[in-house]
mmCIF file of C-alpha atoms and ligand atoms in Angstrom:
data_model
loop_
_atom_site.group_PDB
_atom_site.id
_atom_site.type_symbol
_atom_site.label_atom_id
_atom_site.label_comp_id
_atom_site.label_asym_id
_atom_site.label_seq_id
_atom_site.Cartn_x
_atom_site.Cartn_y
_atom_site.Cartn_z
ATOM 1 C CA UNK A 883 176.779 71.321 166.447
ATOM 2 C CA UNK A 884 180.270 69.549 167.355
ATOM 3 C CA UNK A 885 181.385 72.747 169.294
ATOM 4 C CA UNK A 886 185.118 71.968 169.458
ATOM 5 C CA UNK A 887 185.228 68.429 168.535
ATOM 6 C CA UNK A 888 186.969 67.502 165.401
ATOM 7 C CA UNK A 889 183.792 64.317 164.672
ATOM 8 C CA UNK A 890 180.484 63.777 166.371
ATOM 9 C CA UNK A 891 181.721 60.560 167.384
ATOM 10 C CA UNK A 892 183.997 61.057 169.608
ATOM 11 C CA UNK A 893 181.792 63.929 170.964
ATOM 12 C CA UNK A 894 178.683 61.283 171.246
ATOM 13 C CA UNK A 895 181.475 59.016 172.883
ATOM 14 C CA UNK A 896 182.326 61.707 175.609
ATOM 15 C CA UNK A 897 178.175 62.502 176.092
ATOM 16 C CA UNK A 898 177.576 59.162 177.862
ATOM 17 C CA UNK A 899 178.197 60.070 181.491
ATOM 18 C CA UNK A 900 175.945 63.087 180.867
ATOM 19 C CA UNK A 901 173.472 60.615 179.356
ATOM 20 C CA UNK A 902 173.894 57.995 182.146
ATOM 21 C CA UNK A 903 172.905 60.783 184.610
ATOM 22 C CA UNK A 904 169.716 61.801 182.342
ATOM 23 C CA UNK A 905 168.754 58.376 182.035
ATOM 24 C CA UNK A 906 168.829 57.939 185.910
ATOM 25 C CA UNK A 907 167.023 61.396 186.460
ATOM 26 C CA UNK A 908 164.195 60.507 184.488
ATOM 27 C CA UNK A 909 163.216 56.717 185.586
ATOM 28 C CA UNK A 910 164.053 57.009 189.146
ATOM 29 C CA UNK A 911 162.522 59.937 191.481
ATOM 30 C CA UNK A 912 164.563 61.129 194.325
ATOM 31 C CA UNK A 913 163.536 58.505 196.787
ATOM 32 C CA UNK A 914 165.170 55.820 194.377
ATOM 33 C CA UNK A 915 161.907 54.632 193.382
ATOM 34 C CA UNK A 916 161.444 53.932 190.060
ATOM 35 C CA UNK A 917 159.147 56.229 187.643
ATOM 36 C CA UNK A 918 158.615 57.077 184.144
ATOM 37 C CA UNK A 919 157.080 53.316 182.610
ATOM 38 C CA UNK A 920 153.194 53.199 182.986
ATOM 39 C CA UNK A 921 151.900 50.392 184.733
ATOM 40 C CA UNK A 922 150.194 49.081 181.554
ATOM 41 C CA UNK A 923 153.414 48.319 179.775
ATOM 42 C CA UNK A 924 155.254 46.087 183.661
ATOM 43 C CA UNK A 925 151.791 44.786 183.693
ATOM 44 C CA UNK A 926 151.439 43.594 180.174
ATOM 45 C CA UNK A 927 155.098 42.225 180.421
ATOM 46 C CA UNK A 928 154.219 40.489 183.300
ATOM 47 C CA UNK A 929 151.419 38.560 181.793
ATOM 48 C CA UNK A 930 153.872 37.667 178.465
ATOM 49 C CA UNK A 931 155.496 34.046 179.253
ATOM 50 C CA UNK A 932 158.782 35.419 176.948
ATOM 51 C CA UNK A 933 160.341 37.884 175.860
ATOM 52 C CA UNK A 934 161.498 38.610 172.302
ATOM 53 C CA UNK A 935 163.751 41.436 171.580
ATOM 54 C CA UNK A 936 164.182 42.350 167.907
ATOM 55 C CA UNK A 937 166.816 44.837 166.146
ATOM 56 C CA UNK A 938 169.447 45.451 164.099
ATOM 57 C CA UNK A 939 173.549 46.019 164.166
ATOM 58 C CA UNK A 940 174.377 47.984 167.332
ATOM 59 C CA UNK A 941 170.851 47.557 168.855
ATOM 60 C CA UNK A 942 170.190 43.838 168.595
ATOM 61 C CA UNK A 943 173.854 44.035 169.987
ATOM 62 C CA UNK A 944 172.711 46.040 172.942
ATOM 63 C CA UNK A 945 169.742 43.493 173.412
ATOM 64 C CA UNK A 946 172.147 40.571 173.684
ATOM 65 C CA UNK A 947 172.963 42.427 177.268
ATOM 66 C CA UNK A 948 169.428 43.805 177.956
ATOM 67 C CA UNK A 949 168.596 40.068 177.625
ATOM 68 C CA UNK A 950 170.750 39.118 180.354
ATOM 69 C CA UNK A 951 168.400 41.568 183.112
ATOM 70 C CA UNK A 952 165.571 40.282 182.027
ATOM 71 C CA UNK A 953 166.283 36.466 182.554
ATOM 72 C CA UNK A 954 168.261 37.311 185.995
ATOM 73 C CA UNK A 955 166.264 40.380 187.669
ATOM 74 C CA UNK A 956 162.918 39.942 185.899
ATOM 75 C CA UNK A 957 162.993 36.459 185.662
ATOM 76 C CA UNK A 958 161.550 36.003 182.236
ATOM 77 C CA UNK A 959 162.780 34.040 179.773
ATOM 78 C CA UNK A 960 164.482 36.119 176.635
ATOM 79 C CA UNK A 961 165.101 35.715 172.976
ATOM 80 C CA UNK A 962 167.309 38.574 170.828
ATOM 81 C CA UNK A 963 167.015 38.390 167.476
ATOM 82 C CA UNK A 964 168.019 40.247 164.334
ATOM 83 C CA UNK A 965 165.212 41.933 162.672
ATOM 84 C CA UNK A 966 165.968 40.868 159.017
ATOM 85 C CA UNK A 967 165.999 37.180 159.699
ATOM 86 C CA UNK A 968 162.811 37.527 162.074
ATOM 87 C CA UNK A 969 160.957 39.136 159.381
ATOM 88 C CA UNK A 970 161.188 36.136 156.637
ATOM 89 C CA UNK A 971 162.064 33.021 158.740
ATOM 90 C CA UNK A 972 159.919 34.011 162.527
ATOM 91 C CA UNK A 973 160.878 31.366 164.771
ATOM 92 C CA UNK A 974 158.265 29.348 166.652
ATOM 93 C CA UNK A 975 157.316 31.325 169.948
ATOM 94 C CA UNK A 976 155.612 30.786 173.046
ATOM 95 C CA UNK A 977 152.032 31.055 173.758
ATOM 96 C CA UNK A 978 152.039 34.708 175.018
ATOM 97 C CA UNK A 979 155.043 36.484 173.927
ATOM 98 C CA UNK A 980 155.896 39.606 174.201
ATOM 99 C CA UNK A 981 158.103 41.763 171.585
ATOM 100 C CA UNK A 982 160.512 44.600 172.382
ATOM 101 C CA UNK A 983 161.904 46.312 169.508
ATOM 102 C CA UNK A 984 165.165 48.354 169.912
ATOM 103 C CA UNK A 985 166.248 50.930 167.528
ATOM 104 C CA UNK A 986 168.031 54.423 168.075
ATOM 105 C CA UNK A 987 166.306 56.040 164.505
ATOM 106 C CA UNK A 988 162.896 54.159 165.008
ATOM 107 C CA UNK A 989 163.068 53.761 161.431
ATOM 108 C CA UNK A 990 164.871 51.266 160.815
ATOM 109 C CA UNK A 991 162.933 48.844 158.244
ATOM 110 C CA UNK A 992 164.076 45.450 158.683
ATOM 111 C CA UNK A 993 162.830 46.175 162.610
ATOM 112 C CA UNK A 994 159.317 47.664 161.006
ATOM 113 C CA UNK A 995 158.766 44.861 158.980
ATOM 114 C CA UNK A 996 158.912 42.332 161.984
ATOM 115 C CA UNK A 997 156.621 44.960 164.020
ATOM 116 C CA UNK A 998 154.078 44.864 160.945
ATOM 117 C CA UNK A 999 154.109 40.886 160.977
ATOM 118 C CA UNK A 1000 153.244 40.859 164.909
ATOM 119 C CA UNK A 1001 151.246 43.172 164.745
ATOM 120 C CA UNK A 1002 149.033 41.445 162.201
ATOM 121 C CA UNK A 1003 149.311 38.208 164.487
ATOM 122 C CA UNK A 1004 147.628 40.231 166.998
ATOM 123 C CA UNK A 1005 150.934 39.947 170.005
ATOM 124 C CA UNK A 1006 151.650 43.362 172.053
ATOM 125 C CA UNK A 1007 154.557 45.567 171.588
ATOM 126 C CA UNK A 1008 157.015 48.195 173.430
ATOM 127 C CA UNK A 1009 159.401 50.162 171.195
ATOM 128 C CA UNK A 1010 162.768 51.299 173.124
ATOM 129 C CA UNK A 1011 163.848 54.385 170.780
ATOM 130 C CA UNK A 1012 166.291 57.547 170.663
ATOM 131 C CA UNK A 1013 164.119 58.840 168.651
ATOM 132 C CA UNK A 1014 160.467 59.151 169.588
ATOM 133 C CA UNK A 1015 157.718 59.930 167.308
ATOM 134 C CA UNK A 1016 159.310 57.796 165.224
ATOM 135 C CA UNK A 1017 157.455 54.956 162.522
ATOM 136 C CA UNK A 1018 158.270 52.205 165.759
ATOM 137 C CA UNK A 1019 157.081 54.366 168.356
ATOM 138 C CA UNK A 1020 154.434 55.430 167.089
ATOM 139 C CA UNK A 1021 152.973 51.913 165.668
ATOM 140 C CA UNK A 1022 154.139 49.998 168.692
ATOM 141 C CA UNK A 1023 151.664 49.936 171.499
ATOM 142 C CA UNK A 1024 154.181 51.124 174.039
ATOM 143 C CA UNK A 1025 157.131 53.325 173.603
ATOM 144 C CA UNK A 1026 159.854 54.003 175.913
ATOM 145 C CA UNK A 1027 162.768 57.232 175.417
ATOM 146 C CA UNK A 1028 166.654 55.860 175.485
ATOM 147 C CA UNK A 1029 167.339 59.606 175.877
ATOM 148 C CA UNK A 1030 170.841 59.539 174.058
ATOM 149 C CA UNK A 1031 170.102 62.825 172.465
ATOM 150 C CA UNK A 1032 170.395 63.217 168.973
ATOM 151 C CA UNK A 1033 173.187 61.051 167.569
ATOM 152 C CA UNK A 1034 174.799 62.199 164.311
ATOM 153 C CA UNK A 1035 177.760 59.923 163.912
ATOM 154 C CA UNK A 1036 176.995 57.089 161.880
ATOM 155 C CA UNK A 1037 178.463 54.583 164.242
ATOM 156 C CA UNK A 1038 176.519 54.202 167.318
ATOM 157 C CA UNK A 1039 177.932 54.761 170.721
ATOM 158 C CA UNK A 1040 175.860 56.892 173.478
ATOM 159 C CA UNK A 1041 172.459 55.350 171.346
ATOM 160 C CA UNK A 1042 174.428 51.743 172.839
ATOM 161 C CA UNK A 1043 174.985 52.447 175.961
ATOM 162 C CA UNK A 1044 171.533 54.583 176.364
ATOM 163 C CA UNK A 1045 169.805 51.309 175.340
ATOM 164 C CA UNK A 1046 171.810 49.010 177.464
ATOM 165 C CA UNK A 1047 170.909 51.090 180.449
ATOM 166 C CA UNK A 1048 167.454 52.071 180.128
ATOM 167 C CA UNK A 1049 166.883 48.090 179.492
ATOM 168 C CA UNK A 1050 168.651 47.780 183.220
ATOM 169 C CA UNK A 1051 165.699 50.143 184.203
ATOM 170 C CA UNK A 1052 163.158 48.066 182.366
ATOM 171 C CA UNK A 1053 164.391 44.989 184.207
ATOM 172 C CA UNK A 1054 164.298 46.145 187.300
ATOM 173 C CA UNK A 1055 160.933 47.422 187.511
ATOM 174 C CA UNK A 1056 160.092 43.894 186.477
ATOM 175 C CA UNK A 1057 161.620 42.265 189.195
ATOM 176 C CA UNK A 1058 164.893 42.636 191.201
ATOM 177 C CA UNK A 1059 168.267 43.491 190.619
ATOM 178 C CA UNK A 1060 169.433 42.694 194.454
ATOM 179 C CA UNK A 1061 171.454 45.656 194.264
ATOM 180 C CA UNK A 1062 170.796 49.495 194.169
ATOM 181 C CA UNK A 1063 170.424 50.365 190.899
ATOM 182 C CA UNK A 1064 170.333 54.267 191.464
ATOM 183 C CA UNK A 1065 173.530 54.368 193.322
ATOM 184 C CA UNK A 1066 175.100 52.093 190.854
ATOM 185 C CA UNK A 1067 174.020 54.107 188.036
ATOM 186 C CA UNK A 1068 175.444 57.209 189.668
ATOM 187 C CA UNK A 1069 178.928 55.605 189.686
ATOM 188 C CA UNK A 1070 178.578 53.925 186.396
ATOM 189 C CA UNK A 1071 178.447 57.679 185.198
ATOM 190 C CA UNK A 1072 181.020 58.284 187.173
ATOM 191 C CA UNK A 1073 183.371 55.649 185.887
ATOM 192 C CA UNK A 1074 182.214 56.426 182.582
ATOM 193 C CA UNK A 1075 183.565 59.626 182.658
ATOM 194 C CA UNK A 1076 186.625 58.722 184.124
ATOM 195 C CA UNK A 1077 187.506 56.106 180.736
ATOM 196 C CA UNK A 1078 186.808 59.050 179.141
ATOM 197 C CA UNK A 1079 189.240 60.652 180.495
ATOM 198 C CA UNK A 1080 191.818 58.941 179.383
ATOM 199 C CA UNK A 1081 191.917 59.400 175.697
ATOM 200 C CA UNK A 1082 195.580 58.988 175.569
ATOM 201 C CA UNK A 1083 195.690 55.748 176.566
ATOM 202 C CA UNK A 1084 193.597 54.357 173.560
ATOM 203 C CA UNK A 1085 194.770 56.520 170.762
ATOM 204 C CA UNK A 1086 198.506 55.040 172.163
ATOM 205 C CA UNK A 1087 196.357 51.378 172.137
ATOM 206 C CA UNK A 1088 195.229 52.204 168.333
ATOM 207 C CA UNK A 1089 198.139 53.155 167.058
ATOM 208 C CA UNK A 1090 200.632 50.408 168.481
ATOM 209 C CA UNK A 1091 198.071 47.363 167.621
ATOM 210 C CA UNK A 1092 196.102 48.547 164.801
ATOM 211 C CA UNK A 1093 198.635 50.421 162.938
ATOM 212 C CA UNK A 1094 199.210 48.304 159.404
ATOM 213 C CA UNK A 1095 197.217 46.081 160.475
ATOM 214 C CA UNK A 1096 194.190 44.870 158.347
ATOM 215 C CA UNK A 1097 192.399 42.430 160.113
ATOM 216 C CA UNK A 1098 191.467 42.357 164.553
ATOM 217 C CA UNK A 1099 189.821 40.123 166.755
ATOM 218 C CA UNK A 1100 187.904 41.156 169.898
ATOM 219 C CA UNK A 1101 187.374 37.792 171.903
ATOM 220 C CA UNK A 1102 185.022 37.921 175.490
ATOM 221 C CA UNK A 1103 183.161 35.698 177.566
ATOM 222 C CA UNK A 1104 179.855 36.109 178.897
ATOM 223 C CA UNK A 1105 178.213 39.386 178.779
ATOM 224 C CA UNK A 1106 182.074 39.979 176.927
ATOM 225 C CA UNK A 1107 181.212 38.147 174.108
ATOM 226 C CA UNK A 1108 178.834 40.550 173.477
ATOM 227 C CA UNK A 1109 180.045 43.542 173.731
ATOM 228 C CA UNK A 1110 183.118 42.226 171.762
ATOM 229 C CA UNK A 1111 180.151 41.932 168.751
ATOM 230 C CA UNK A 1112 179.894 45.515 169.295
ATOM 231 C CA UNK A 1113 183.393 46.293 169.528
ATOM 232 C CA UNK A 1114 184.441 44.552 166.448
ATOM 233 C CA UNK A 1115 181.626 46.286 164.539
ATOM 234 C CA UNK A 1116 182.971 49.331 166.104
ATOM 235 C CA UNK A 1117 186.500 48.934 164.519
ATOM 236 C CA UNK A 1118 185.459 47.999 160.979
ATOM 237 C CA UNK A 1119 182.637 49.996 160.178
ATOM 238 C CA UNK A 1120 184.590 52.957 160.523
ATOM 239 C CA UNK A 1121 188.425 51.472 160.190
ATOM 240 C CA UNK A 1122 187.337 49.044 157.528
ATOM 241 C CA UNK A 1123 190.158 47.170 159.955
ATOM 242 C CA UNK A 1124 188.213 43.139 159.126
ATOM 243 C CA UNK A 1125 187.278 42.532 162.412
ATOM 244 C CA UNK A 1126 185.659 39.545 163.939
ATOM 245 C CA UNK A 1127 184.181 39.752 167.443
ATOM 246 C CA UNK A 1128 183.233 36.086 168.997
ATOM 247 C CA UNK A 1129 183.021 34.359 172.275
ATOM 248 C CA UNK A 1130 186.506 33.143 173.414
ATOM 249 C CA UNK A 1131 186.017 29.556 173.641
ATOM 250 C CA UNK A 1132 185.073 28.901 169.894
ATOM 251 C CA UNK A 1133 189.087 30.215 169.310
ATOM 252 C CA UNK A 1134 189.977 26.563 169.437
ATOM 253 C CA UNK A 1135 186.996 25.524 166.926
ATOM 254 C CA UNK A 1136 188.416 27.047 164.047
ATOM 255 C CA UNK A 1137 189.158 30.949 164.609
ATOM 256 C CA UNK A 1138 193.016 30.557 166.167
ATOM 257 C CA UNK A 1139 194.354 29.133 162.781
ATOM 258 C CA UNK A 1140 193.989 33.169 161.581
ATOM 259 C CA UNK A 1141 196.582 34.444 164.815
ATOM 260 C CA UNK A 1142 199.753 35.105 163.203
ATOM 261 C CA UNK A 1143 202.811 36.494 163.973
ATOM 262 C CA UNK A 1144 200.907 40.883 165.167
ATOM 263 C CA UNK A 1145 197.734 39.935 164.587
ATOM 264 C CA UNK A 1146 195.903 42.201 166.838
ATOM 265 C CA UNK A 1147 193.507 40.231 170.043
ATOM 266 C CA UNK A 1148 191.155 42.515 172.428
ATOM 267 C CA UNK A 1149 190.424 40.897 175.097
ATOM 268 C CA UNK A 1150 187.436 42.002 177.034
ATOM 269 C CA UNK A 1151 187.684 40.536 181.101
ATOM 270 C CA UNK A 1152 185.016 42.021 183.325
ATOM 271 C CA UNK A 1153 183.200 38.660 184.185
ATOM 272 C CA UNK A 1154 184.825 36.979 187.155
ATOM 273 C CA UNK A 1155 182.959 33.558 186.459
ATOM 274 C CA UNK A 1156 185.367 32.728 183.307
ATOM 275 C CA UNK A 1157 188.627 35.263 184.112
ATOM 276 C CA UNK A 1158 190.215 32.405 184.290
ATOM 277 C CA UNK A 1159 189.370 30.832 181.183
ATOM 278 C CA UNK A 1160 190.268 33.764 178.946
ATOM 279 C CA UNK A 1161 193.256 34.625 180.349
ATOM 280 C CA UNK A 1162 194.189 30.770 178.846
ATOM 281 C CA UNK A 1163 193.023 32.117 175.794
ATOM 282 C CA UNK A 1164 194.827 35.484 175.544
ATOM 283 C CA UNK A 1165 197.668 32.996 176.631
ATOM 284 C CA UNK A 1166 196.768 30.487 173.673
ATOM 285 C CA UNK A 1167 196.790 33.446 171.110
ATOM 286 C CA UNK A 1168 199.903 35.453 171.988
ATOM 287 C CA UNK A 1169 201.701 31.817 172.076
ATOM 288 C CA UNK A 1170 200.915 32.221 168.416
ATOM 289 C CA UNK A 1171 202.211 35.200 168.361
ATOM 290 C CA UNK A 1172 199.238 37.610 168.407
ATOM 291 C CA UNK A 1173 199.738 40.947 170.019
ATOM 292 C CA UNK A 1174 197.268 40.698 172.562
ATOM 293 C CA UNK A 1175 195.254 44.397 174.218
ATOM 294 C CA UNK A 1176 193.212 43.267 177.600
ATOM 295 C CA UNK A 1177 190.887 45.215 179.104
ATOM 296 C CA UNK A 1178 190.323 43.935 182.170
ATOM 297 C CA UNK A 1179 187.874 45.110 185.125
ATOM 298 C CA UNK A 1180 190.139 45.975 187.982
ATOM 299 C CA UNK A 1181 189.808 42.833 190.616
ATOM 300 C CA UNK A 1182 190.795 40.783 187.110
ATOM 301 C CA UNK A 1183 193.518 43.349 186.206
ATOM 302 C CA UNK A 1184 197.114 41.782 185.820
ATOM 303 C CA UNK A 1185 200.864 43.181 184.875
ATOM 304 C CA UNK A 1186 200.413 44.160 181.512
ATOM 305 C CA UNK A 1187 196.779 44.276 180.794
ATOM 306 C CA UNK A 1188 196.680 47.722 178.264
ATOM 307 C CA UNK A 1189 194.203 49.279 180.568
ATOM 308 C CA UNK A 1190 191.992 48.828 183.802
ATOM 309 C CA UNK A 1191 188.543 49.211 183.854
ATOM 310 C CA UNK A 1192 187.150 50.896 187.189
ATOM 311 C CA UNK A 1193 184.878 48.511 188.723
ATOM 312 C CA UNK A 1194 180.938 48.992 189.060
ATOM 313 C CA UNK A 1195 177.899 45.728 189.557
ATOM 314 C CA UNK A 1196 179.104 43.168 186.898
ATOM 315 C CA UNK A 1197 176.496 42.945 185.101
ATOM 316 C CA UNK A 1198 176.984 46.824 184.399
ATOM 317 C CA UNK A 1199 180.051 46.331 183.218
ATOM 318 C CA UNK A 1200 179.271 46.233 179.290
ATOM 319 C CA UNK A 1201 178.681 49.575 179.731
ATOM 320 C CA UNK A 1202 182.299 50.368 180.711
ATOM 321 C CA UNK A 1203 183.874 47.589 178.950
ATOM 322 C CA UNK A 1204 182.390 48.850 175.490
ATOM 323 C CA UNK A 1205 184.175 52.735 175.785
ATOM 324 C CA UNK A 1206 187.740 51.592 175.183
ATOM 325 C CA UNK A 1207 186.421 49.641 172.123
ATOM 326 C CA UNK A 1208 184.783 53.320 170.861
ATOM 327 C CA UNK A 1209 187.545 54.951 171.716
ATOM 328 C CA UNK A 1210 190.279 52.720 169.878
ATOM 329 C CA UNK A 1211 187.678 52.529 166.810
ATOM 330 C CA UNK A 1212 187.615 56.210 166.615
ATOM 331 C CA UNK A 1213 191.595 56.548 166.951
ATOM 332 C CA UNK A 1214 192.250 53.898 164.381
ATOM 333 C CA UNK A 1215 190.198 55.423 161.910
ATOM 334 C CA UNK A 1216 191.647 59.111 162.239
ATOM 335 C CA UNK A 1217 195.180 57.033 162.184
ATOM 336 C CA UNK A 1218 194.008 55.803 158.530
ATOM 337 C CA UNK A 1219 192.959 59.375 157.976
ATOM 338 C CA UNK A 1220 189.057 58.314 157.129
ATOM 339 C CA UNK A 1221 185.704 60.638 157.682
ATOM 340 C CA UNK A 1222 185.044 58.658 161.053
ATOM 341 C CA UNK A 1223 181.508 60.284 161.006
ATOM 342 C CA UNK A 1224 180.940 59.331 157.570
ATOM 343 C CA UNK A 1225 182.076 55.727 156.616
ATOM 344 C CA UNK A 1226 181.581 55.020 152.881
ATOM 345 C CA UNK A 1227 178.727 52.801 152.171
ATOM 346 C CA UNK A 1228 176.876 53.306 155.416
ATOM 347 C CA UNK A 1229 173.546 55.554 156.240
ATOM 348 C CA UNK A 1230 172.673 56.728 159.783
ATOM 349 C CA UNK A 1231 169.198 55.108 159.545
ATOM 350 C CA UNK A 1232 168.976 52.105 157.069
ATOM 351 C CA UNK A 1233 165.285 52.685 155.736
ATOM 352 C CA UNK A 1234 165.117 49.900 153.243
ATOM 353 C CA UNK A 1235 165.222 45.969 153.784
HETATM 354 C C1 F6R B 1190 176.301 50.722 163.854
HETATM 355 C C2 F6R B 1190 174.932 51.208 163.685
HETATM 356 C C3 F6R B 1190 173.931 50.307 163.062
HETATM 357 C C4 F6R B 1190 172.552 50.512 163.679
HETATM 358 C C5 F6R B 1190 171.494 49.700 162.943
HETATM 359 C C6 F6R B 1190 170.147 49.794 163.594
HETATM 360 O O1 F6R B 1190 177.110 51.649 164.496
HETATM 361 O O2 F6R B 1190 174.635 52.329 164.017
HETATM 362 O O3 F6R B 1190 174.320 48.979 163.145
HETATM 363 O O4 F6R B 1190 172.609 50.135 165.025
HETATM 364 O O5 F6R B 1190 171.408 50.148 161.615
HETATM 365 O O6 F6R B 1190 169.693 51.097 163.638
HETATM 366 P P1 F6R B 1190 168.598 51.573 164.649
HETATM 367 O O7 F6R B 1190 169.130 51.419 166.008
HETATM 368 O O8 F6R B 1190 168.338 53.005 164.264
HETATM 369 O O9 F6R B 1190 167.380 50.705 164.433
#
């Protein structure tokens, strides 16, 4: 039921401090120690020499960041892949690897397919799922909940953000974040909530840049890049605004000849490393004319950045950094007057290959 909401998106949008704080409830106990993942699934991991995540759309774009905890808390190197290029061209692996297959439906063919194939070549595998008792949870040998709650909007948002975190979790009972996770959890809620907040901002956002428009960019470094994949899906699934999300630096190898005189630039800056960088870039594209949105991460925030992200660990930051992109996806498409639950063409779970 959307109780008062006019789409379940923008109510699923609105959900994700509530599901940050569920998430946190159940893999951490109140001491801060971390419970809920049986010691047969760390230990398993542990004995793997590399990880493969496998998925498809939104989730293999949420295991582009879950990839980054395992390399730099667990320590073990990752591989993210999209299931329906694993399934008929399976790269060559390492000696023990092990799989983790993402998916908010568990149903999701191209990502059962894969699971059949390694299966069959005998290597272990942990489902991460919204929905459990699902075709991957059950035929996986491990299964973790990503506790979204039931999503009903066809474009993925709390499912993301569920998946991005609960990988955090995963991580760090692997190995070692450096940091507090709890406590930075609790504030990512927290911050979460308080980009909700400000709805305003991005349906003013949508409607000045995307207005007329029919084609966007959303340009990022780092973990930015790849949340600005799942921003730019964001916008045109539902929009049908073309939108290309890529890292920032390729601009100069070919994308840049496309900026003309409006052409609408996102600019994600949370990641301190390459601030610098981008900022070139969003300077390089609005030379050309391009009307250039930044949302920046508030020690990176300048004059006339379209809106400040509150700050949490940086590496949590794709978390925040991908709400604005929901939010102005959501506005643009009620702009065009489009079903933003229902975009033509699209099913919530894509059962065939
Ligand atoms: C986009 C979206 C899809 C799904 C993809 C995988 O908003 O929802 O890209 O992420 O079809 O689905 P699951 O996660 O159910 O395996």
């Amino acid at each position: 039921d959307k109780g008062a909401y006019p789409y379940y998106m923008l109510k699923e949008i609105d959900e994700q401090a509530v599901v940050a704080r569920k998430i946190a409830g159940h893999y951490f106990d109140e001491d801060g120690n971390l419970q809920g993942i049986p010691c047969a699934v760390t230990d398993t991991i542990q004995e793997a020499d590399r990880l493969y995540i496998v998925a498809a759309g939104t989730s293999y774009h949420a295991g582009l960041i879950g990839k980054r905890y395992f390399e730099q808390w667990a320590k073990i190197p990752t591989e993210v892949h999209i299931a329906s290029e694993f399934a008929y061209d399976q790269p060559m692996l390492s000696e023990k690897p092990f799989f983790i297959f993402l998916s908010q439906s568990g149903e999701t063919a191209d990502s059962r397919e894969v699971l059949d194939n390694v299966k069959k070549q005998g290597y272990p595998a942990l489902t991460l799922a919204n929905v459990m008792n699902s075709t991957l949870t059950r035929e996986a040998d491990f299964a973790l909940p990503v506790l979204a709650g039931p999503e009903i909007a066809v474009a993925s948002t709390k499912a993301y953000t569920a998946q991005v975190l609960v990988q955090a979790i995963l991580a760090a009972a692997l190995g070692n974040p450096g940091f507090d996770l709890k406590a930075e959890l609790a504030k990512v809620a927290v911050e979460i909530q308080a980009i909700t907040d400000e709805k305003e901002s991005f349906k003013k956002i949508a409607e000045s840049a995307l207005k007329d428009q029919q084609s966007a960019f959303y340009i990022g470094r780092g973990l930015d890049a790849a949340v600005a994949l799942e921003a730019a899906l964001k916008l045109k699934e539902i929009s049908y605004v073309q939108t290309e999300g890529f890292a920032a630096g390729e601009l100069k190898h070919g994308t840049i000849s496309l900026i003309e005189e409006g052409t609408p630039v996102f600019a994600l800056l949370t990641q301190k490393k390459t601030a610098g960088l981008l900022r070139g870039e969003v300077a390089q594209v609005a030379a050309r004319g391009a009307n250039t949105v930044v949302f920046a991460s508030e020690s990176l925030a300048q004059d006339g950045d379209a809106f400040v992200l509150p700050e949490v660990n940086e590496l949590l930051m794709p978390i925040l950094a991908v709400i604005p992109a929901q939010l102005v996806a959501y506005y643009a498409t009620l702009d065009r007057g489009l079903d933003v639950d229902r975009p033509r063409n699209l099913a919530k779970s894509v059962t065939v290959q």
